[in-house]
Amino acid sequence: MSTERFRAVEEFALRHRVAMVVVWSLVLLLGGAAAVAGLGRLDQSFTASGGPGHRANQAVQERYGNGAAVAPLVAVATWPAAADVRDPGTAGRFASAVGRVAGPGARTVSYAGTGDEGFLGADGRTVYALVYPGAGRPDLAGLTAVEEAAGTLRAGLRSALPEARVDVTGVLPLTHDSAVAGPGPLALAAKAACALGLLVLLVLAFRSPVGALAPLLLAGVTSVGALVLVEAVAGFTEISFIVVYLVPVTALVLAVHRWAQPPGPAARSGVAGGAAGAAACAALALFPAAFLRSVGIAGLAVCAVGTAASLTLTPVLRSALRRSGTTRPAAVRVGWRPRGVPAAVRVGWRPRGVPAALGLALLVVLAGAATQLRVGNPEARALVASGPARDGLDRLTAAGVPTGALNPLEVLVPGGVDARAVAARAARVPGVLLAAAPTAPDWRRAGSALVVVVPEEEPMTAAGAATVTALRSALVGPDDTGSDAGHDGAGLDGAKHDSTRARAGHDGAGHDGTDAPVLVGGSGVVDRDLVDGVYGLLPYAVPAAALAGFGVLAAFTAAGAAARAVAGGLLAAAASAGALTVLWQWGPAGTGAVTGWVPLVVGVFAFCVSLERAVASASGGPSWAGPVAAGAGALAVLAVGLGPQVELALLVSGFAMAATLDALAGRRLAVPPSGPVAVLRSSPRLV
């Protein structure tokens, strides 16, 4: 496609600049209102749909209205030394208080109702109960209700049991405490410094405060337009809420990078990079996994809307800035070099040899570390350092109760099957702390029954994931767990188990008179579904996206340049996942795992911006554009997301590292333009 066609589009936009301003203003204002109103269309469960665990959790939610994928609250009581926690009166008093304070619709289970000593601490004084609040649903409103129920439960139990020390913990209370703690003085200072650094960087790069606002405006209209499109698609298919994080950050980096390009090659490189990114994301959206479909559609929308804005709004903004005199015309040098530098040294040349080899080696090492990524919720001890929920966790572990109690499994037993027999089989599975079949009405509905299984280890650990696999094998069998149910861990390096396992749970009819299987659900199976249902597709999805991006780029540039651009994008995406592994899974934070959807979002971001940077570099764009865009993206996310909340910190650091590593990959794999090219000099301080 010739450059003249792109220039014709830009000239059309300039001739109708008023109409362009009106259209994009409507997109920003009306689209912004529509985007906010449409957030409810997005799936807010943050779980992988379609897997056996998801089907089990759906069945539990339909019949019982709570629990399933939502981890329960854990009420912990430590009695005085003289008390006997096994005494029926003491145990019954604790269970009665828990049931009374938990509220209507809640399901509770403890030692009093089961007689299982797995509910007792090794110190002989501590007892705990699992509480599934009645309002617990796998969405933002339901999770908020569970967090509020934790405070009510804590206050009510302390009032009802004044002689005992009572705490309430759980995955959601721990996460909530990390969110409400807020950033400390140092973090606030760092956030302010990042925000100020972003503004200074843009002003230095684009030579005026008004010019620095232009890419922010472009990012705004791109984000709003893309979100409106994504939410429109969400009316027809499941789209995850994770797109809310991917869209604005990608839009910002693309906007800064395109605003930095010279007016001549800007349109062509923007269309080529945007089309390639859109094609790659469209390929991802075709795969039958909600998370892949979500990031694919979001990436496609950002690339499409961003390209439209760069063709129609960017020329209008450049023209307005020139007319207002708020920015000086950028000097253009052809073959320029500093005085005293040999003629062989051209603008855009960068040292090669040892620095390049070291940079490339770092990227390759980080990409290798990505193969050891373990996806799942961070371990409980890493969620928050202090607070009421952490006090409860510390009291629980000090009493010898393993942290697997925070993520119990729920086994849905159909009618005609003895729930106590299922619990007995589950209790014999290695790694299971206890398995109980409560007889209270809240645990038996419509002919079915629920069995609660408490593992010793958390599900994101290798031992915990192996327990989930063994439990599914013992209760359900390989035919009902899916072909990939044999992974022995939640990591990407899990091995296959022997698939010749005995089938159980089909020895009776379901509540509706049909043969129905035992279903293993609960918050502990979510990670396994993510590994099997999403990451299991990556060996097919990544090559498909790469081929789609390469095919589009090859239509705009040479095949070699297209191959190098795609290779750089893949390397940046893989290195970003590896950096998350090193920093969080192995690093000082010691989360033990990385939240499953974070590497997907960060990887798509890295791939899209890498394609954009590579195309612009090959088109003769300024060498500083990539680092400036990367710096702007990193500073923006750090200014917004720095704080104690672990999952947000994971995402923010992933975006920042992806932007930085993409700039590094671009320096090592960029295709140099052939012959002298016009280089836009926006600031001598940055060039």
XYZ file of C-alpha atoms in Angstrom, residues 110-612:
503
model
C -16.660 -27.227 61.937
C -15.658 -29.925 64.407
C -19.039 -29.921 66.144
C -20.925 -31.011 63.042
C -18.420 -33.539 61.722
C -16.285 -34.814 64.585
C -13.283 -34.529 62.283
C -10.180 -33.501 64.207
C -8.807 -31.840 61.103
C -10.807 -28.817 62.312
C -8.675 -28.681 65.483
C -5.244 -27.203 65.952
C -2.293 -29.224 67.175
C -2.034 -26.982 70.248
C -5.262 -28.439 71.658
C -6.769 -24.971 72.124
C -7.541 -23.776 68.596
C -10.546 -24.649 66.463
C -11.647 -23.236 63.132
C -14.781 -23.231 61.007
C -15.340 -22.744 57.295
C -18.003 -20.147 56.511
C -19.555 -19.705 53.057
C -21.555 -16.425 53.220
C -24.953 -16.508 51.592
C -24.128 -13.596 49.279
C -20.913 -15.151 47.963
C -20.837 -15.039 44.156
C -17.882 -15.191 41.736
C -18.214 -11.538 40.675
C -17.101 -8.182 42.039
C -20.342 -7.591 43.944
C -20.275 -11.056 45.468
C -16.624 -10.784 46.452
C -17.307 -7.424 48.075
C -20.169 -8.978 50.032
C -17.868 -11.724 51.306
C -15.281 -9.153 52.396
C -17.965 -7.227 54.285
C -19.213 -10.457 55.848
C -15.734 -11.057 57.259
C -15.938 -7.903 59.370
C -19.437 -8.750 60.568
C -18.394 -12.294 61.442
C -15.303 -11.117 63.317
C -17.227 -8.590 65.407
C -20.106 -10.969 66.109
C -17.907 -13.849 67.241
C -15.823 -11.655 69.512
C -19.027 -10.471 71.148
C -20.464 -13.987 71.454
C -17.242 -15.626 72.687
C -15.542 -13.040 74.903
C -13.319 -15.586 76.665
C -11.780 -16.844 73.389
C -9.464 -15.030 71.042
C -11.299 -14.905 67.729
C -9.989 -13.961 64.296
C -11.385 -14.282 60.783
C -9.130 -14.916 57.834
C -9.375 -16.272 54.305
C -8.173 -15.493 50.809
C -10.618 -12.631 50.288
C -10.070 -10.960 53.696
C -6.305 -11.131 53.150
C -6.688 -9.553 49.714
C -9.057 -6.935 51.100
C -6.642 -5.983 53.883
C -3.857 -5.461 51.349
C -6.131 -3.178 49.314
C -7.387 -1.047 52.198
C -3.932 -0.696 53.732
C -3.071 1.799 51.016
C 0.405 2.856 49.964
C 2.752 4.129 52.645
C 4.637 7.436 52.533
C 7.460 6.002 50.439
C 5.033 4.457 47.957
C 3.069 7.703 47.710
C 6.279 9.606 47.070
C 7.253 7.079 44.414
C 3.824 7.370 42.752
C 4.108 11.157 42.693
C 7.630 10.934 41.298
C 6.464 8.593 38.533
C 3.577 10.901 37.607
C 5.891 13.898 37.525
C 8.461 11.905 35.598
C 5.853 11.005 32.991
C 4.970 14.652 32.405
C 8.618 15.722 32.291
C 9.459 12.942 29.859
C 6.651 13.904 27.494
C 7.459 17.611 27.691
C 11.133 16.963 26.923
C 10.265 14.604 24.103
C 7.675 16.818 22.423
C 9.143 20.203 23.322
C 6.075 21.824 24.898
C 3.472 21.132 27.582
C 0.669 21.353 25.027
C 2.473 18.984 22.690
C 2.907 16.555 25.572
C -0.864 16.476 26.120
C -1.557 15.362 22.553
C -0.515 11.700 23.027
C -2.532 11.601 26.242
C -5.581 12.774 24.293
C -4.930 10.168 21.603
C -4.614 7.500 24.279
C -7.876 8.641 25.845
C -9.972 8.447 22.689
C -8.358 5.128 21.747
C -9.077 3.613 25.162
C -12.688 4.766 25.206
C -13.394 3.700 21.639
C -11.793 0.301 22.160
C -13.690 -0.345 25.392
C -16.992 0.528 23.733
C -16.276 -1.980 20.961
C -15.219 -4.670 23.435
C -18.331 -4.169 25.547
C -20.480 -4.368 22.429
C -18.937 -7.743 21.622
C -19.495 -8.790 25.254
C -23.207 -8.710 24.533
C -22.748 -11.770 22.312
C -19.902 -13.724 23.914
C -18.101 -13.942 27.236
C -15.439 -11.249 27.689
C -13.410 -11.078 30.884
C -12.983 -7.931 32.949
C -9.211 -8.190 32.440
C -9.588 -6.152 29.230
C -10.065 -3.064 31.397
C -6.382 -3.307 32.327
C -5.029 -4.163 28.881
C -6.766 -1.474 26.825
C -5.615 1.834 28.396
C -1.962 0.873 28.897
C -1.601 -0.414 25.344
C -3.384 2.659 24.004
C -1.022 4.985 25.865
C 2.187 3.369 24.611
C 0.916 3.210 21.027
C -0.225 6.844 21.162
C 3.112 8.119 22.467
C 5.017 6.100 19.902
C 2.900 7.270 16.969
C 2.952 10.898 18.063
C 6.753 10.712 18.057
C 6.947 9.590 14.430
C 7.714 12.031 11.595
C 4.572 13.104 9.710
C 5.715 11.306 6.553
C 6.266 7.695 7.629
C 3.969 7.974 10.653
C 0.812 6.976 8.779
C 2.345 4.025 6.968
C 4.108 2.613 10.028
C 1.007 3.176 12.146
C -1.217 1.291 9.722
C 1.293 -1.528 9.268
C 1.897 -1.971 12.992
C -1.769 -1.614 13.844
C -2.888 -4.055 11.162
C -0.290 -6.625 12.202
C -1.230 -6.328 15.864
C -4.926 -6.552 15.024
C -4.383 -9.672 12.910
C -2.360 -11.371 15.645
C -4.979 -10.558 18.279
C -7.782 -11.716 15.992
C -6.031 -15.080 15.745
C -5.978 -15.325 19.545
C -9.681 -14.480 19.717
C -10.535 -17.524 17.594
C -9.420 -20.014 20.240
C -12.051 -21.539 22.556
C -10.871 -20.017 25.828
C -12.507 -16.975 27.385
C -9.248 -15.355 28.504
C -7.618 -15.741 25.081
C -10.764 -14.473 23.392
C -10.878 -11.503 25.760
C -7.285 -10.344 25.285
C -7.551 -11.029 21.562
C -10.664 -8.912 21.062
C -9.290 -6.162 23.311
C -5.990 -6.051 21.429
C -7.819 -6.024 18.107
C -10.010 -3.121 19.250
C -7.067 -1.072 20.534
C -5.076 -1.557 17.341
C -8.051 -0.724 15.113
C -9.235 2.366 17.000
C -5.671 3.556 17.556
C -4.909 3.323 13.852
C -8.074 5.229 12.977
C -7.142 7.949 15.466
C -3.591 8.209 14.133
C -4.860 8.653 10.562
C -7.616 11.166 11.278
C -7.002 12.887 14.615
C -3.203 13.057 14.713
C -2.891 15.269 11.583
C -5.511 17.641 12.988
C -3.664 17.923 16.298
C -0.328 18.518 14.552
C -1.894 21.223 12.419
C -3.489 22.904 15.433
C -0.209 22.935 17.339
C 1.664 24.414 14.394
C -0.962 27.133 13.915
C -0.986 28.060 17.585
C 2.784 28.324 17.644
C 2.984 26.259 20.837
C 5.700 24.075 19.376
C 8.623 24.846 17.124
C 8.975 23.041 13.797
C 11.050 19.916 14.265
C 14.403 20.028 12.527
C 15.089 17.270 10.069
C 18.554 16.044 9.358
C 19.508 13.711 6.552
C 22.727 11.844 7.118
C 23.612 14.330 9.885
C 26.429 13.475 12.284
C 28.104 15.373 15.127
C 31.250 17.309 14.275
C 34.347 15.170 14.562
C 32.508 11.875 14.146
C 33.575 9.831 11.097
C 31.244 9.771 8.147
C 30.733 6.050 8.562
C 28.982 6.741 11.838
C 25.381 7.617 10.930
C 22.513 8.886 13.014
C 20.653 5.890 14.446
C 23.845 3.811 14.740
C 24.225 2.088 18.080
C 27.159 0.140 19.519
C 27.025 -3.555 18.732
C 29.145 -6.467 19.857
C 29.347 -7.185 23.560
C 26.475 -4.915 24.760
C 24.142 -6.333 22.124
C 25.096 -9.895 22.991
C 24.562 -9.285 26.700
C 21.178 -7.669 26.109
C 20.026 -10.485 23.861
C 21.310 -13.067 26.342
C 19.281 -11.432 29.110
C 16.130 -11.612 27.021
C 16.749 -15.257 26.152
C 17.401 -16.173 29.795
C 14.189 -14.466 30.892
C 12.279 -16.186 28.099
C 13.649 -19.480 29.391
C 12.489 -18.620 32.899
C 8.969 -18.250 31.498
C 8.859 -22.027 30.991
C 8.964 -22.388 34.785
C 6.018 -20.055 35.329
C 3.509 -21.370 37.849
C 0.111 -19.776 37.427
C -2.306 -19.332 40.286
C -3.272 -17.034 43.105
C -0.343 -15.888 45.248
C 0.227 -17.901 48.399
C -1.700 -16.643 51.414
C 1.381 -15.555 53.360
C 2.384 -13.228 50.504
C -0.933 -11.392 50.215
C -0.517 -8.976 53.123
C 2.071 -8.404 55.836
C -0.239 -7.229 58.610
C -3.878 -6.669 59.446
C -6.815 -8.514 61.021
C -6.878 -11.244 58.382
C -3.124 -11.780 58.655
C -3.509 -12.102 62.437
C -6.003 -14.886 61.826
C -3.703 -16.612 59.355
C -0.774 -16.430 61.764
C -2.907 -17.830 64.586
C -4.094 -20.655 62.350
C -0.613 -21.666 61.225
C 0.834 -21.267 64.732
C -1.705 -23.864 65.876
C -0.415 -26.284 63.254
C -3.269 -25.933 60.767
C -1.925 -25.932 57.180
C -2.753 -23.040 54.857
C -4.612 -25.385 52.514
C -7.605 -24.782 54.798
C -8.065 -21.399 53.091
C -8.818 -23.061 49.728
C -11.000 -26.114 50.402
C -12.570 -28.156 47.648
C -16.284 -28.849 47.360
C -17.456 -32.151 45.935
C -20.994 -32.170 44.541
C -22.489 -35.618 45.124
C -25.596 -36.483 43.062
C -28.654 -38.193 44.454
C -28.344 -41.920 44.999
C -24.669 -41.696 45.955
C -23.621 -41.993 49.594
C -21.936 -38.698 50.494
C -20.236 -40.282 53.512
C -18.659 -42.927 51.307
C -17.413 -40.226 48.940
C -15.937 -38.361 51.916
C -14.230 -41.531 53.105
C -12.632 -42.060 49.683
C -11.530 -38.439 49.571
C -9.983 -38.657 53.050
C -7.691 -41.449 51.837
C -6.212 -39.310 49.046
C -2.611 -38.280 49.824
C -2.383 -34.607 50.768
C -5.952 -34.348 52.120
C -6.209 -33.009 55.672
C -9.896 -33.815 56.115
C -12.996 -34.717 54.148
C -16.433 -34.362 55.702
C -20.035 -34.757 54.587
C -22.103 -32.348 56.725
C -25.687 -33.426 57.295
C -27.141 -29.951 57.882
C -29.899 -28.939 55.424
C -27.715 -26.189 53.962
C -25.341 -28.884 52.686
C -28.013 -31.121 51.092
C -30.419 -29.774 48.500
C -32.525 -31.146 45.637
C -31.339 -34.672 46.344
C -27.666 -33.725 46.123
C -25.069 -33.296 48.846
C -21.816 -31.428 49.293
C -18.620 -32.897 50.679
C -15.973 -30.456 51.896
C -12.356 -31.500 51.335
C -9.530 -29.536 52.981
C -6.093 -30.091 51.402
C -2.878 -29.706 53.347
C -1.243 -27.431 50.772
C -2.518 -24.462 48.805
C -3.583 -25.305 45.238
C -0.990 -23.111 43.503
C 1.859 -25.170 44.984
C 3.107 -28.349 43.323
C 1.919 -30.477 46.249
C -1.477 -28.789 46.335
C -2.003 -29.202 42.605
C -1.035 -32.868 42.872
C -3.666 -33.295 45.580
C -6.349 -31.796 43.332
C -5.339 -34.148 40.524
C -5.337 -37.186 42.805
C -8.721 -36.257 44.264
C -10.274 -35.880 40.833
C -8.804 -39.220 39.836
C -10.142 -40.943 42.940
C -13.642 -39.470 42.815
C -14.365 -38.674 39.193
C -11.932 -40.492 36.943
C -10.041 -39.286 33.856
C -13.048 -39.360 31.529
C -14.783 -36.512 33.374
C -11.823 -34.299 34.157
C -10.753 -33.561 30.618
C -7.782 -34.846 28.685
C -5.336 -32.621 30.517
C -6.356 -33.448 34.042
C -3.195 -35.364 34.658
C -0.826 -32.474 35.249
C 0.872 -32.918 38.606
C 1.205 -29.216 39.233
C -0.225 -25.882 38.356
C 2.976 -24.922 36.621
C 3.522 -25.026 32.885
C 6.109 -27.758 33.399
C 3.710 -30.301 34.932
C 4.032 -33.892 33.764
C 1.296 -36.285 32.783
C 0.090 -38.913 35.231
C -0.969 -42.405 34.356
C -4.469 -42.157 32.956
C -5.498 -45.662 34.032
C -7.338 -44.620 37.161
C -10.413 -46.118 38.707
C -13.670 -44.371 38.036
C -15.966 -43.545 40.935
C -19.143 -41.618 41.474
C -21.236 -43.150 38.674
C -22.795 -45.718 40.933
C -26.058 -43.846 41.373
C -28.556 -41.662 39.641
C -28.494 -37.902 39.806
C -31.141 -35.887 41.557
C -33.136 -35.791 38.361
C -33.047 -39.541 37.891
C -30.237 -39.573 35.339
C -26.745 -40.959 35.710
C -24.726 -37.991 37.006
C -21.067 -37.848 37.993
C -19.471 -36.631 41.160
C -18.131 -33.123 40.461
C -15.043 -31.644 42.126
C -15.227 -27.875 42.493
C -14.227 -25.173 44.919
C -11.774 -22.308 44.850
C -8.874 -24.747 44.660
C -9.702 -26.018 41.161
C -9.673 -22.617 39.446
C -5.915 -22.677 38.868
C -6.075 -26.125 37.284
C -8.765 -25.030 34.838
C -6.605 -22.059 33.871
C -3.588 -24.264 33.169
C -5.504 -26.894 31.224
C -8.021 -24.686 29.463
C -5.943 -21.598 28.621
C -2.233 -22.233 28.903
C -2.706 -25.627 27.295
C -3.770 -23.791 24.120
C -0.741 -21.480 23.985
C 1.414 -23.910 21.941
C -1.182 -23.462 19.201
C -2.351 -19.896 19.837
C 1.094 -18.268 19.893
C 2.224 -19.635 16.489
C -1.155 -18.731 15.004
C -0.874 -15.150 16.248
C 2.731 -14.909 15.063
C 1.860 -16.178 11.585
C -1.069 -13.781 11.320
C 1.089 -10.839 12.327
C 3.863 -11.913 9.967
C 1.457 -12.288 7.061
C 0.174 -8.747 7.439
C 3.619 -7.223 7.981
C 4.991 -9.023 4.937
C 2.447 -7.131 2.835
C 3.948 -3.823 3.981
C 7.648 -4.612 4.198
C 10.247 -7.237 3.351
C 9.750 -10.757 4.678
C 13.000 -10.588 6.629
C 11.994 -7.385 8.373
C 8.571 -8.846 9.158
C 10.149 -11.992 10.602
C 12.492 -9.980 12.803
C 9.630 -7.802 14.032
C 7.511 -10.815 14.974
C 10.503 -12.526 16.600
C 11.147 -9.408 18.656
C 7.519 -9.323 19.765
C 7.535 -12.971 20.795
C 10.821 -12.536 22.631
C 9.546 -9.466 24.482
C 6.335 -11.276 25.482
C 8.173 -14.381 26.688
C 10.794 -12.342 28.521
C 8.024 -10.402 30.274
C 6.530 -13.636 31.606
C 9.996 -14.746 32.645
C 10.589 -11.466 34.459
C 7.365 -12.002 36.415
C 8.579 -15.482 37.324
C 11.944 -14.229 38.543
C 10.627 -11.188 40.415
C 7.518 -12.626 42.043
C 7.578 -16.409 41.978
C 11.266 -16.757 42.888
C 12.089 -13.282 44.150
C 11.831 -11.563 47.526
C 8.028 -11.353 47.326
C 7.871 -15.151 47.261
C 4.306 -15.406 45.988
C 4.955 -18.969 44.815
C 2.820 -18.340 41.739
C 1.769 -15.573 39.368
C -1.900 -14.662 38.995
C -2.913 -16.623 35.933
C -4.374 -13.883 33.743
C -1.530 -11.395 34.341
C 1.029 -13.020 31.968
C -1.635 -13.188 29.248
C -2.443 -9.481 29.486
C 1.208 -8.476 29.753
C 2.220 -10.745 26.875
C -0.361 -9.328 24.468
C 0.663 -5.811 25.475
C 4.353 -6.558 24.858
C 3.676 -8.192 21.496
C 1.495 -5.379 20.154
C 3.784 -2.525 21.158
C 6.813 -4.460 19.926
C 5.317 -4.827 16.452
C 4.538 -1.108 16.415
